Amino acid sequence: MTDTEGTGMMTGTSEWRSHHEAAILPALGRPQRLLVRGEGALVWDETGAQYVDLLAGIAVNALGHAHPAIVEALTAQASTLGHISNFFASPPQIALAERILALASAPVGSSVYFSNSGAEANEAALKITRRTGRSKIVAVDGSFHGRTMGALALTAKTAYREPFEPGVPGVVHVPFGDEAALRAAVDADTAAVVLEPIQGESGVRRHPAGYLTAAREATDSVGALLVLDEVQTGIGRTGSWFAFQDPHIGEGVTPDVITLAKGLGGGMPIGATLTFGDRVTGLLTPGQHGSTFSGNPLATAVGLAVLTTIQDEDLLARAADLGGRMRTALAALPQITEVSGAGLLIGMELRDGNAKAVAGAALDAGWIVNPVTETRLRIAPPLIITDDQLLGFADALPGLIASVAPGAADAEGGA
Ligand SMILES: *Cc1c(COP(=O)(O)O)cnc(C)c1O
């Protein structure tokens, strides 16, 4: 049966595509499907075709789609108090900030600035670093920090930055995984080192052992800040509330600032910038930063529901356990040469490359995955995904890879 809910009069594939092309700025690229409904780890398109969502809106839908806790929090808050501006405070805003600080084990004097996206969370972090009186930032090759001008300057990929030059000055990128280069780049002019505990957009890459320790030592030695971008890794994704809390990832390091977004709202747009301790918290003074929607009641009420549900349903342990089993299953496949990540943030290197075609075949077969590079797939499924939904993909993957291998169509008689 065809489900046309939410699509108005658009029923045919070509029809929604032409409407999309005529109305939406093409900067985002071509959408793959028109999705109209979701439930748990499943989504449906306008033809009624069903997909297992192994990407979760890029590590956003931690509780999957249409989770009752989110629906309830959002409707209750919307029918109580939706928006108030920063001239006023609201109960969910205060409660969410306190909860995040507690989960981060942040010391007294720490604080939260709320925004509406990952890029904005990083913009706030950047403004904090400028208040050190220094403007040099050391970031890492392969990093992704967002698309606004400041966050873009931190982002390594030149293809993203070059069309918009001149960018925000002062950012130096050091080679990935090179601890000596990192230490050498941090000097008395350095305001901060900014890095992702695990790089998401470059393929779910772990820094070598000792790297975060080196970043902490180098920044401490010159009085610079260590900013960890946990927009993708935070909120249970890697099996801890925040990746830096996992001793194998964070190495016991305490950052000065962490930034959050994606999973925090479970689908509601929200970002957060945490300052650790009085010294960092005091760098921005009243009036120096803000946003109309900062910490609005709707987004913060949903954020609270997300954190409460992760806690109540023990989803950190679930992410660690199920993610571990999935990585083991993937690593056993001869078509996969390397598996990376932690918890339910997983990268896999395809022996024969062709990641885009494999992801396309997966989509046709009902799996949403992300070809994060030419040779690598990334998955970041909802933390509530079932064993069968996730592990089923490891079973299906060899067939999907075979279906796009050169000559596969001939062998199957053009099927
Ligand atoms: C997605 C992402 C961002 C940008 O977040 P937006 O909400 O898209 O602005 C920043 N940093 C990291 C590590 C991300 O994964």
Short mmCIF file of C-alpha atoms and ligand atoms in Angstrom, two decimals:
data_model
loop_
_atom_site.label_atom_id
_atom_site.label_comp_id
_atom_site.label_asym_id
_atom_site.label_seq_id
_atom_site.Cartn_x
_atom_site.Cartn_y
_atom_site.Cartn_z
CA MET A 1 0.00 0.00 0.00
CA THR A 2 1.25 3.43 -0.88
CA ASP A 3 1.71 5.85 1.99
CA THR A 4 1.36 9.40 0.74
CA GLU A 5 0.95 10.95 4.18
CA GLY A 6 2.60 14.34 4.37
CA THR A 7 3.29 14.60 0.64
CA GLY A 8 0.13 16.40 -0.34
CA MET A 9 -0.55 15.79 -4.00
CA MET A 10 2.93 14.53 -4.80
CA THR A 11 2.73 10.82 -5.47
CA GLY A 12 5.27 10.09 -8.19
CA THR A 13 9.02 10.09 -7.59
CA SER A 14 9.72 12.50 -10.42
CA GLU A 15 7.05 14.81 -9.10
CA TRP A 16 8.56 15.41 -5.65
CA ARG A 17 12.00 15.70 -7.22
CA SER A 18 10.92 18.51 -9.52
CA HIS A 19 9.16 20.30 -6.66
CA HIS A 20 12.30 19.91 -4.52
CA GLU A 21 14.55 21.20 -7.27
CA ALA A 22 12.32 24.20 -7.91
CA ALA A 23 12.03 25.18 -4.23
CA ILE A 24 15.10 24.11 -2.24
CA LEU A 25 18.55 25.69 -2.55
CA PRO A 26 20.68 23.17 -4.44
CA ALA A 27 23.66 23.68 -2.10
CA LEU A 28 22.82 20.51 -0.19
CA GLY A 29 22.97 18.15 -3.14
CA ARG A 30 20.37 15.72 -4.41
CA PRO A 31 18.19 14.00 -1.78
CA GLN A 32 17.98 10.22 -2.13
CA ARG A 33 14.38 9.63 -1.10
CA LEU A 34 11.32 11.48 0.12
CA LEU A 35 10.77 10.21 3.66
CA VAL A 36 7.32 10.61 5.17
CA ARG A 37 7.25 8.61 8.42
CA GLY A 38 9.47 6.96 11.02
CA GLU A 39 9.11 4.69 14.01
CA GLY A 40 11.96 3.32 16.10
CA ALA A 41 14.86 2.55 13.76
CA LEU A 42 12.57 2.37 10.70
CA VAL A 43 11.56 5.03 8.20
CA TRP A 44 9.26 4.90 5.19
CA ASP A 45 9.28 6.79 1.91
CA GLU A 46 6.29 8.09 -0.03
CA THR A 47 5.93 4.83 -1.97
CA GLY A 48 5.61 2.87 1.27
CA ALA A 49 9.11 1.35 0.99
CA GLN A 50 10.67 0.68 4.40
CA TYR A 51 14.27 1.36 5.46
CA VAL A 52 16.32 0.47 8.52
CA ASP A 53 17.87 3.79 9.46
CA LEU A 54 21.50 3.00 10.33
CA LEU A 55 22.50 6.65 10.14
CA ALA A 56 19.82 8.20 12.39
CA GLY A 57 19.87 11.60 10.72
CA ILE A 58 23.68 11.56 11.09
CA ALA A 59 23.98 10.47 14.72
CA VAL A 60 21.00 12.60 15.76
CA ASN A 61 18.02 10.33 16.45
CA ALA A 62 19.49 8.60 19.50
CA LEU A 63 16.04 7.37 20.48
CA GLY A 64 15.03 6.60 16.92
CA HIS A 65 11.95 8.07 15.29
CA ALA A 66 8.73 9.13 17.03
CA HIS A 67 9.92 7.93 20.45
CA PRO A 68 7.01 8.34 22.91
CA ALA A 69 9.22 10.16 25.44
CA ILE A 70 10.11 12.81 22.85
CA VAL A 71 6.56 13.12 21.55
CA GLU A 72 5.30 13.55 25.09
CA ALA A 73 7.94 16.07 26.17
CA LEU A 74 7.49 18.13 23.03
CA THR A 75 3.70 18.24 23.09
CA ALA A 76 3.57 18.90 26.85
CA GLN A 77 6.08 21.76 26.55
CA ALA A 78 4.49 23.19 23.38
CA SER A 79 1.14 23.36 25.10
CA THR A 80 2.69 25.00 28.18
CA LEU A 81 5.39 27.46 27.11
CA GLY A 82 7.14 27.36 23.74
CA HIS A 83 9.44 30.36 23.43
CA ILE A 84 10.42 33.24 25.69
CA SER A 85 13.75 34.84 24.52
CA ASN A 86 16.87 35.21 26.64
CA PHE A 87 15.32 37.97 28.69
CA PHE A 88 13.72 35.15 30.65
CA ALA A 89 14.63 31.72 31.98
CA SER A 90 12.56 28.54 31.89
CA PRO A 91 12.54 25.40 34.06
CA PRO A 92 13.62 22.93 31.32
CA GLN A 93 16.54 25.18 30.31
CA ILE A 94 17.95 25.25 33.83
CA ALA A 95 17.26 21.57 34.41
CA LEU A 96 18.96 20.49 31.17
CA ALA A 97 22.06 22.59 31.88
CA GLU A 98 22.33 21.11 35.37
CA ARG A 99 21.87 17.59 34.02
CA ILE A 100 24.56 18.02 31.35
CA LEU A 101 27.02 19.46 33.88
CA ALA A 102 26.36 16.55 36.23
CA LEU A 103 26.75 13.95 33.48
CA ALA A 104 30.02 15.58 32.41
CA SER A 105 31.23 15.60 36.03
CA ALA A 106 32.06 19.24 35.40
CA PRO A 107 33.66 21.05 38.37
CA VAL A 108 31.99 23.88 40.29
CA GLY A 109 32.03 27.05 38.20
CA SER A 110 31.29 25.18 34.95
CA SER A 111 28.44 26.31 32.72
CA VAL A 112 26.40 25.62 29.60
CA TYR A 113 25.63 27.92 26.69
CA PHE A 114 22.74 26.63 24.54
CA SER A 115 22.48 27.17 20.80
CA ASN A 116 20.71 25.50 17.89
CA SER A 117 23.29 23.42 16.03
CA GLY A 118 26.75 21.94 16.14
CA ALA A 119 28.26 24.77 14.13
CA GLU A 120 26.78 27.29 16.55
CA ALA A 121 28.11 25.37 19.53
CA ASN A 122 31.55 25.64 17.94
CA GLU A 123 31.09 29.34 17.14
CA ALA A 124 30.49 29.95 20.84
CA ALA A 125 33.61 27.94 21.66
CA LEU A 126 35.59 30.01 19.17
CA LYS A 127 34.42 33.27 20.74
CA ILE A 128 35.45 31.90 24.13
CA THR A 129 38.94 31.13 22.79
CA ARG A 130 39.28 34.69 21.41
CA ARG A 131 38.74 36.02 24.92
CA THR A 132 42.06 34.49 25.97
CA GLY A 133 43.60 37.44 24.13
CA ARG A 134 45.14 35.09 21.57
CA SER A 135 43.77 34.15 18.15
CA LYS A 136 45.75 31.14 16.93
CA ILE A 137 43.82 27.86 16.89
CA VAL A 138 45.35 24.48 16.20
CA ALA A 139 42.97 22.01 14.53
CA VAL A 140 43.54 18.62 12.90
CA ASP A 141 43.49 17.42 9.28
CA GLY A 142 40.34 15.46 8.52
CA SER A 143 38.33 17.40 11.08
CA PHE A 144 34.77 18.58 10.56
CA HIS A 145 33.37 21.30 12.80
CA GLY A 146 30.49 22.78 10.78
CA ARG A 147 29.72 25.14 7.91
CA THR A 148 29.29 28.62 9.39
CA MET A 149 32.28 30.89 8.80
CA GLY A 150 34.03 30.31 12.13
CA ALA A 151 33.29 26.59 12.31
CA LEU A 152 34.26 26.32 8.65
CA ALA A 153 37.67 27.83 9.38
CA LEU A 154 38.23 25.01 11.88
CA THR A 155 37.09 22.39 9.36
CA ALA A 156 40.03 20.86 7.50
CA LYS A 157 38.50 19.97 4.13
CA THR A 158 39.69 22.60 1.64
CA ALA A 159 36.80 21.84 -0.76
CA TYR A 160 34.42 23.14 1.91
CA ARG A 161 36.51 26.22 2.72
CA GLU A 162 38.02 27.47 -0.52
CA PRO A 163 34.83 28.74 -2.19
CA PHE A 164 34.29 31.06 0.79
CA GLU A 165 37.70 32.54 1.33
CA PRO A 166 38.83 34.71 2.96
CA GLY A 167 37.85 32.75 6.04
CA VAL A 168 38.26 33.51 9.72
CA PRO A 169 42.04 33.79 10.18
CA GLY A 170 44.30 32.16 12.72
CA VAL A 171 43.57 28.45 12.25
CA VAL A 172 46.45 26.05 11.63
CA HIS A 173 45.74 22.41 10.65
CA VAL A 174 48.23 19.75 11.71
CA PRO A 175 48.53 16.29 10.11
CA PHE A 176 46.22 13.63 11.56
CA GLY A 177 47.79 11.34 14.13
CA ASP A 178 51.09 13.20 14.34
CA GLU A 179 51.64 13.94 18.02
CA ALA A 180 54.96 15.71 17.44
CA ALA A 181 53.39 18.03 14.86
CA LEU A 182 50.62 18.86 17.31
CA ARG A 183 53.08 19.64 20.11
CA ALA A 184 55.22 21.73 17.75
CA ALA A 185 52.22 23.78 16.54
CA VAL A 186 51.09 24.80 20.02
CA ASP A 187 52.96 27.91 21.09
CA ALA A 188 52.59 31.04 23.22
CA ASP A 189 50.22 32.59 20.64
CA THR A 190 47.89 29.61 20.72
CA ALA A 191 44.43 30.23 22.14
CA ALA A 192 43.23 26.65 21.79
CA VAL A 193 43.54 23.20 20.32
CA VAL A 194 40.20 22.08 18.84
CA LEU A 195 39.61 18.44 17.99
CA GLU A 196 37.02 15.68 17.78
CA PRO A 197 37.71 12.78 20.18
CA ILE A 198 36.88 10.53 17.21
CA GLN A 199 36.74 12.13 13.76
CA GLY A 200 33.29 11.50 12.31
CA GLU A 201 33.17 12.96 8.83
CA SER A 202 36.60 11.73 7.79
CA GLY A 203 35.47 8.14 8.32
CA VAL A 204 35.21 7.46 12.07
CA ARG A 205 38.92 7.77 12.80
CA ARG A 206 40.48 7.28 16.22
CA HIS A 207 43.52 9.32 17.15
CA PRO A 208 46.56 7.22 18.08
CA ALA A 209 47.03 6.36 21.75
CA GLY A 210 48.52 9.27 23.67
CA TYR A 211 47.17 11.94 21.34
CA LEU A 212 44.60 13.49 23.67
CA THR A 213 47.12 13.38 26.51
CA ALA A 214 49.58 15.21 24.27
CA ALA A 215 46.94 17.79 23.36
CA ARG A 216 46.24 18.39 27.06
CA GLU A 217 49.92 18.64 27.96
CA ALA A 218 50.70 20.97 25.06
CA THR A 219 47.79 23.32 25.82
CA ASP A 220 48.52 23.31 29.55
CA SER A 221 52.16 24.16 28.96
CA VAL A 222 51.27 27.43 27.19
CA GLY A 223 48.02 28.29 28.97
CA ALA A 224 45.86 27.47 25.94
CA LEU A 225 42.42 25.85 25.99
CA LEU A 226 41.57 22.31 24.94
CA VAL A 227 38.25 22.28 23.10
CA LEU A 228 36.71 18.89 22.32
CA ASP A 229 34.05 18.85 19.62
CA GLU A 230 31.67 16.14 20.84
CA VAL A 231 28.87 17.15 18.47
CA GLN A 232 28.92 13.65 16.95
CA THR A 233 30.53 11.58 19.72
CA GLY A 234 28.54 12.95 22.67
CA ILE A 235 25.26 11.86 24.30
CA GLY A 236 25.91 8.14 24.54
CA ARG A 237 26.94 7.58 20.95
CA THR A 238 30.27 5.95 21.86
CA GLY A 239 28.99 4.12 24.95
CA SER A 240 29.78 6.89 27.47
CA TRP A 241 27.81 10.07 27.98
CA PHE A 242 30.72 11.90 26.36
CA ALA A 243 33.57 10.24 24.48
CA PHE A 244 36.20 12.01 26.56
CA GLN A 245 34.93 10.04 29.60
CA ASP A 246 35.91 6.73 27.98
CA PRO A 247 39.45 6.12 29.27
CA HIS A 248 40.44 4.51 25.95
CA ILE A 249 39.36 7.62 24.03
CA GLY A 250 39.75 10.50 26.48
CA GLU A 251 42.75 9.05 28.32
CA GLY A 252 41.58 10.67 31.55
CA VAL A 253 41.94 14.16 30.11
CA THR A 254 39.64 16.94 31.35
CA PRO A 255 38.88 19.42 28.56
CA ASP A 256 38.27 23.16 29.00
CA VAL A 257 35.33 23.24 26.62
CA ILE A 258 33.17 20.60 24.97
CA THR A 259 30.59 21.21 22.27
CA LEU A 260 27.44 19.15 21.74
CA ALA A 261 24.50 19.03 19.35
CA LYS A 262 23.35 16.09 17.18
CA GLY A 263 22.19 13.48 19.72
CA LEU A 264 21.29 15.99 22.42
CA GLY A 265 17.92 16.92 20.96
CA GLY A 266 17.11 13.50 19.54
CA GLY A 267 15.89 15.38 16.46
CA MET A 268 15.07 18.78 17.95
CA PRO A 269 17.66 21.35 16.86
CA ILE A 270 19.84 22.18 19.85
CA GLY A 271 23.53 22.77 20.50
CA ALA A 272 25.45 23.25 23.72
CA THR A 273 28.85 24.59 24.68
CA LEU A 274 30.17 23.49 28.09
CA THR A 275 32.83 25.48 29.87
CA PHE A 276 34.78 23.59 32.52
CA GLY A 277 35.59 25.58 35.66
CA ASP A 278 35.53 29.28 36.63
CA ARG A 279 38.47 30.37 34.52
CA VAL A 280 36.91 29.28 31.23
CA THR A 281 33.36 30.18 32.24
CA GLY A 282 34.44 33.75 33.01
CA LEU A 283 35.95 34.38 29.57
CA LEU A 284 32.64 35.47 28.04
CA THR A 285 30.98 38.26 29.99
CA PRO A 286 27.30 39.30 30.00
CA GLY A 287 26.17 40.60 26.61
CA GLN A 288 29.07 39.11 24.63
CA HIS A 289 27.15 36.24 23.03
CA GLY A 290 23.61 35.08 22.46
CA SER A 291 20.95 33.75 20.15
CA THR A 292 17.21 34.38 20.07
CA PHE A 293 16.46 30.67 20.34
CA SER A 294 19.22 29.92 22.89
CA GLY A 295 17.97 27.36 25.37
CA ASN A 296 14.35 27.65 24.25
CA PRO A 297 11.85 25.63 26.29
CA LEU A 298 10.90 23.25 23.47
CA ALA A 299 14.42 22.14 22.61
CA THR A 300 15.58 21.91 26.23
CA ALA A 301 12.48 19.97 27.33
CA VAL A 302 13.16 17.44 24.58
CA GLY A 303 16.86 17.35 25.48
CA LEU A 304 15.91 16.45 29.05
CA ALA A 305 13.62 13.68 27.80
CA VAL A 306 16.46 12.29 25.66
CA LEU A 307 18.91 12.21 28.58
CA THR A 308 16.33 10.75 30.95
CA THR A 309 15.41 8.01 28.50
CA ILE A 310 19.05 7.11 27.77
CA GLN A 311 19.55 6.78 31.53
CA ASP A 312 16.31 4.89 32.27
CA GLU A 313 16.76 2.43 29.39
CA ASP A 314 20.46 1.92 30.09
CA LEU A 315 21.33 2.88 26.52
CA LEU A 316 24.99 3.63 27.22
CA ALA A 317 25.60 -0.02 28.05
CA ARG A 318 23.45 -0.99 25.08
CA ALA A 319 25.53 1.18 22.71
CA ALA A 320 28.78 -0.30 24.02
CA ASP A 321 27.56 -3.92 23.92
CA LEU A 322 25.66 -3.92 20.64
CA GLY A 323 28.29 -1.74 18.97
CA GLY A 324 31.00 -4.18 20.05
CA ARG A 325 29.09 -7.13 18.65
CA MET A 326 28.47 -5.28 15.39
CA ARG A 327 32.15 -4.39 15.00
CA THR A 328 33.07 -8.03 15.62
CA ALA A 329 30.55 -9.19 12.99
CA LEU A 330 31.84 -6.67 10.46
CA ALA A 331 35.49 -7.47 11.15
CA ALA A 332 34.78 -11.13 10.37
CA LEU A 333 33.75 -10.27 6.79
CA PRO A 334 36.53 -10.77 4.21
CA GLN A 335 35.09 -7.81 2.23
CA ILE A 336 35.89 -5.48 5.17
CA THR A 337 39.55 -4.69 5.82
CA GLU A 338 39.20 -2.49 8.90
CA VAL A 339 36.48 -1.55 11.38
CA SER A 340 36.73 1.58 13.53
CA GLY A 341 34.84 3.56 16.10
CA ALA A 342 33.34 3.05 19.54
CA GLY A 343 29.84 2.20 20.71
CA LEU A 344 27.36 2.84 17.92
CA LEU A 345 29.60 5.13 15.87
CA ILE A 346 31.17 2.73 13.40
CA GLY A 347 33.34 3.06 10.30
CA MET A 348 34.25 0.22 7.96
CA GLU A 349 36.79 0.10 5.15
CA LEU A 350 35.61 -1.75 2.04
CA ARG A 351 38.30 -3.97 0.51
CA ASP A 352 37.07 -3.17 -3.01
CA GLY A 353 36.11 0.45 -2.31
CA ASN A 354 33.09 1.64 -4.28
CA ALA A 355 31.44 2.93 -1.09
CA LYS A 356 28.91 5.11 -2.91
CA ALA A 357 27.64 2.25 -5.04
CA VAL A 358 27.46 -0.06 -2.03
CA ALA A 359 25.46 2.56 -0.11
CA GLY A 360 23.17 2.94 -3.13
CA ALA A 361 22.58 -0.81 -3.29
CA ALA A 362 21.98 -0.82 0.46
CA LEU A 363 19.36 1.91 0.11
CA ASP A 364 17.57 0.00 -2.65
CA ALA A 365 17.57 -3.02 -0.35
CA GLY A 366 16.20 -1.02 2.61
CA TRP A 367 19.26 0.08 4.59
CA ILE A 368 20.33 3.70 5.17
CA VAL A 369 24.12 3.93 5.49
CA ASN A 370 26.60 6.69 4.70
CA PRO A 371 29.49 6.42 2.19
CA VAL A 372 31.66 8.77 4.23
CA THR A 373 34.66 8.42 1.86
CA GLU A 374 35.26 6.63 -1.46
CA THR A 375 36.19 3.44 0.37
CA ARG A 376 34.44 3.70 3.72
CA LEU A 377 30.95 3.37 5.14
CA ARG A 378 29.79 5.02 8.34
CA ILE A 379 26.86 3.95 10.46
CA ALA A 380 25.50 5.71 13.56
CA PRO A 381 22.19 3.98 14.26
CA PRO A 382 19.66 4.92 16.95
CA LEU A 383 20.77 3.64 20.36
CA ILE A 384 17.40 1.84 20.58
CA ILE A 385 17.94 -0.21 17.41
CA THR A 386 17.23 -3.92 17.85
CA ASP A 387 19.93 -6.59 17.55
CA ASP A 388 18.32 -8.01 14.42
CA GLN A 389 17.95 -4.64 12.73
CA LEU A 390 21.64 -3.82 13.23
CA LEU A 391 23.31 -7.22 12.91
CA GLY A 392 21.10 -7.97 9.89
CA PHE A 393 23.12 -5.40 8.00
CA ALA A 394 26.37 -7.29 8.63
CA ASP A 395 24.64 -10.37 7.18
CA ALA A 396 23.39 -8.45 4.15
CA LEU A 397 26.59 -6.55 3.41
CA PRO A 398 28.49 -9.25 1.45
CA GLY A 399 25.54 -9.62 -0.93
CA LEU A 400 25.24 -5.86 -1.35
CA ILE A 401 28.96 -5.58 -2.11
CA ALA A 402 28.76 -8.45 -4.59
CA SER A 403 25.79 -6.82 -6.32
CA VAL A 404 27.86 -3.76 -7.26
CA ALA A 405 31.06 -5.61 -8.18
CA PRO A 406 32.11 -5.17 -11.83
CA GLY A 407 30.29 -7.78 -13.92
CA ALA A 408 27.69 -8.49 -11.21
CA ALA A 409 24.83 -7.32 -13.41
CA ASP A 410 25.95 -9.62 -16.28
CA ALA A 411 26.36 -12.58 -13.95
CA GLU A 412 22.81 -12.05 -12.72
CA GLY A 413 21.53 -11.78 -16.26
CA GLY A 414 21.12 -8.03 -16.04
CA ALA A 415 18.92 -8.15 -12.93
C1 LIG B 1 27.83 17.54 12.46
C2 LIG B 1 29.04 18.10 13.14
C3 LIG B 1 29.19 19.48 13.33
C4 LIG B 1 28.22 20.49 12.76
O1 LIG B 1 26.96 20.38 13.31
P1 LIG B 1 25.72 21.10 12.57
O2 LIG B 1 24.57 20.87 13.49
O3 LIG B 1 25.58 20.44 11.24
O4 LIG B 1 26.06 22.53 12.44
C5 LIG B 1 30.28 19.92 14.05
N1 LIG B 1 31.17 19.06 14.54
C6 LIG B 1 31.07 17.73 14.38
C7 LIG B 1 32.10 16.83 14.97
C8 LIG B 1 30.01 17.20 13.66
O5 LIG B 1 29.91 15.89 13.47
#
